[in-house]
Short mmCIF file of C-alpha atoms in Angstrom, two decimals:
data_model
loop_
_atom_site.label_atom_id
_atom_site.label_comp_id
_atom_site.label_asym_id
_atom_site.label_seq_id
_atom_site.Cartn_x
_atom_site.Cartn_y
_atom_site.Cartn_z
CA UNK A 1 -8.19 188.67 126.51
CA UNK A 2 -9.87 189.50 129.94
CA UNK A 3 -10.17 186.46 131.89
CA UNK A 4 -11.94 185.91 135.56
CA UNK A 5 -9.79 184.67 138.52
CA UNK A 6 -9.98 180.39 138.90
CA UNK A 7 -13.08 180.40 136.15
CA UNK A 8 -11.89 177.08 135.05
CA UNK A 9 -11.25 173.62 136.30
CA UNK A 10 -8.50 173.03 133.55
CA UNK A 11 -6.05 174.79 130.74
CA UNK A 12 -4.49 172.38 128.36
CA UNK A 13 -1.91 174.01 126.16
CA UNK A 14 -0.56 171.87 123.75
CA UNK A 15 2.94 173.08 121.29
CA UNK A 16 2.11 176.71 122.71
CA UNK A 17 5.16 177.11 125.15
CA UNK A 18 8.37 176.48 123.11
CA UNK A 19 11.52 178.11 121.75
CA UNK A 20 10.66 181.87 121.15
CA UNK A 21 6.64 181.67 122.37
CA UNK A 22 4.99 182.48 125.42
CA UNK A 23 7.68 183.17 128.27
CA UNK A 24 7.89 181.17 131.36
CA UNK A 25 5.58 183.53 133.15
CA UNK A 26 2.72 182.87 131.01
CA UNK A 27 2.43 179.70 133.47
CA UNK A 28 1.42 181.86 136.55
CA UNK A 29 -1.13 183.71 134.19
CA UNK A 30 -2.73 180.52 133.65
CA UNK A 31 -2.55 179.33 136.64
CA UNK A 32 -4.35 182.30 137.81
CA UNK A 33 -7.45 181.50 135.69
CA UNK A 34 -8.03 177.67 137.15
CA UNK A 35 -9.56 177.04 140.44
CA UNK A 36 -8.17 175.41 143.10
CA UNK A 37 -7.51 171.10 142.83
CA UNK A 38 -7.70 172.15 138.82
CA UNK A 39 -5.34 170.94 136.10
CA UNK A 40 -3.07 172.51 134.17
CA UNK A 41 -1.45 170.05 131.39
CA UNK A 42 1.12 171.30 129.06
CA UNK A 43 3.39 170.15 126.43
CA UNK A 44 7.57 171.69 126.38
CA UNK A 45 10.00 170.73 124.47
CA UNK A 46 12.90 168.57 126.41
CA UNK A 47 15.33 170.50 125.64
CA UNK A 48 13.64 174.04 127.09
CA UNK A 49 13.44 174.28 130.48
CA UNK A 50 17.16 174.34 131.64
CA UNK A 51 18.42 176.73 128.77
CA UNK A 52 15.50 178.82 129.29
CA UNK A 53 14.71 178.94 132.84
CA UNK A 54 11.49 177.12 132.71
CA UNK A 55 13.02 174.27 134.72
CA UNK A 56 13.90 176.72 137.59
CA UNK A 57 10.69 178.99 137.01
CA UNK A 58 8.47 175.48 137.31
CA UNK A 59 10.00 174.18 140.31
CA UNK A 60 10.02 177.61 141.96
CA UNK A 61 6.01 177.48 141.43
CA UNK A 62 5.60 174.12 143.49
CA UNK A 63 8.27 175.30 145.77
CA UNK A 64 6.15 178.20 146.30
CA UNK A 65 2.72 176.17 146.90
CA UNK A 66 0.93 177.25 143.65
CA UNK A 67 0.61 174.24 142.22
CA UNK A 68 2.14 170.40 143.21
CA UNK A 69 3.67 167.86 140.17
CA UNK A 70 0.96 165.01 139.54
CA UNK A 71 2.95 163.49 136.21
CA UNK A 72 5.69 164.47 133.74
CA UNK A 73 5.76 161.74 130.69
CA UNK A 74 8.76 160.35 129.08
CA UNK A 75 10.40 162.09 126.15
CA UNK A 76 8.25 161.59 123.00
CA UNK A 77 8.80 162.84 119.49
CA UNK A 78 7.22 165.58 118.75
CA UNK A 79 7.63 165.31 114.50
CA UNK A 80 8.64 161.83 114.31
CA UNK A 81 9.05 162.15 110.53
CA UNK A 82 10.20 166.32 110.39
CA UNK A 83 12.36 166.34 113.25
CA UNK A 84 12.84 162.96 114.62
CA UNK A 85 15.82 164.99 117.32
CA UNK A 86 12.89 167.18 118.64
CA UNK A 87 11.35 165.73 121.85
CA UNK A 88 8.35 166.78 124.35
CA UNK A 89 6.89 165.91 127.69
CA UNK A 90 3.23 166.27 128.66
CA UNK A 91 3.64 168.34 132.20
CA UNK A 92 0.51 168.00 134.64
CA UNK A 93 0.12 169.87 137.71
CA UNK A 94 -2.72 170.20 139.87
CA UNK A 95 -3.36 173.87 141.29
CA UNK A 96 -3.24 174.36 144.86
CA UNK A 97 -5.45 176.77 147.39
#
C-alpha cells in the first residue's frame, strides 16, 4: 500500500508488532507516514524488545532524533483469561522534524 510522506498526524497499531509479525523496521516505515509533532502509539509484548532487538532498534530511533519517548505504560495483560503470563505496554512517541 502506497502511502504519502507525513500524511498523517497519528498511527495507532494495536497487537500488530509481536512475536513473528511486522519486523522492527516496520517502525521507521510508519514513522515516515506521520508529520512532524505526530503520534505514533503502539502496543509490544514485554517480553519482545530485548530478545528481538526492538529495545535497541527503538532507542536507536530517539537516539537518532526521529522521534522522542512521551509515555511507556506499565505491564498489562494482554489475555487475562488465555494467557494470564503474556504482558504488553502501550509505547507513545511523538515524531520529531
Amino acid at each position: 500500500m502506497e502511502l504519502e510522506s507525513e500524511e498523517y498526524d497519528a498511527a495507532i497499531s494495536v497487537g500488530t508488532l509481536t512475536i513473528g509479525h511486522p519486523p522492527k523496521e516496520s517502525l521507521l516505515q510508519l514513522s515516515k507516514v506521520i508529520q512532524p509533532y505526530g503520534y505514533i502509539v503502539f502496543t509490544l509484548r514485554s517480553d519482545i524488545p530485548e530478545e528481538s532487538g526492538h529495545g535497541d532498534y527503538l532507542r536507536n530511533m530517539v537516539e537518532s532524533k526521529v522521534w522522542t519517548v512521551e509515555e511507556v505504560s506499565e505491564d498489562y495483560p494482554t489475555l487475562p483469561l488465555g494467557e494470564p503470563e503474556a504482558l504488553n505496554r502501550i509505547w507513545v512517541y511523538k515524531k520529531l522534524p
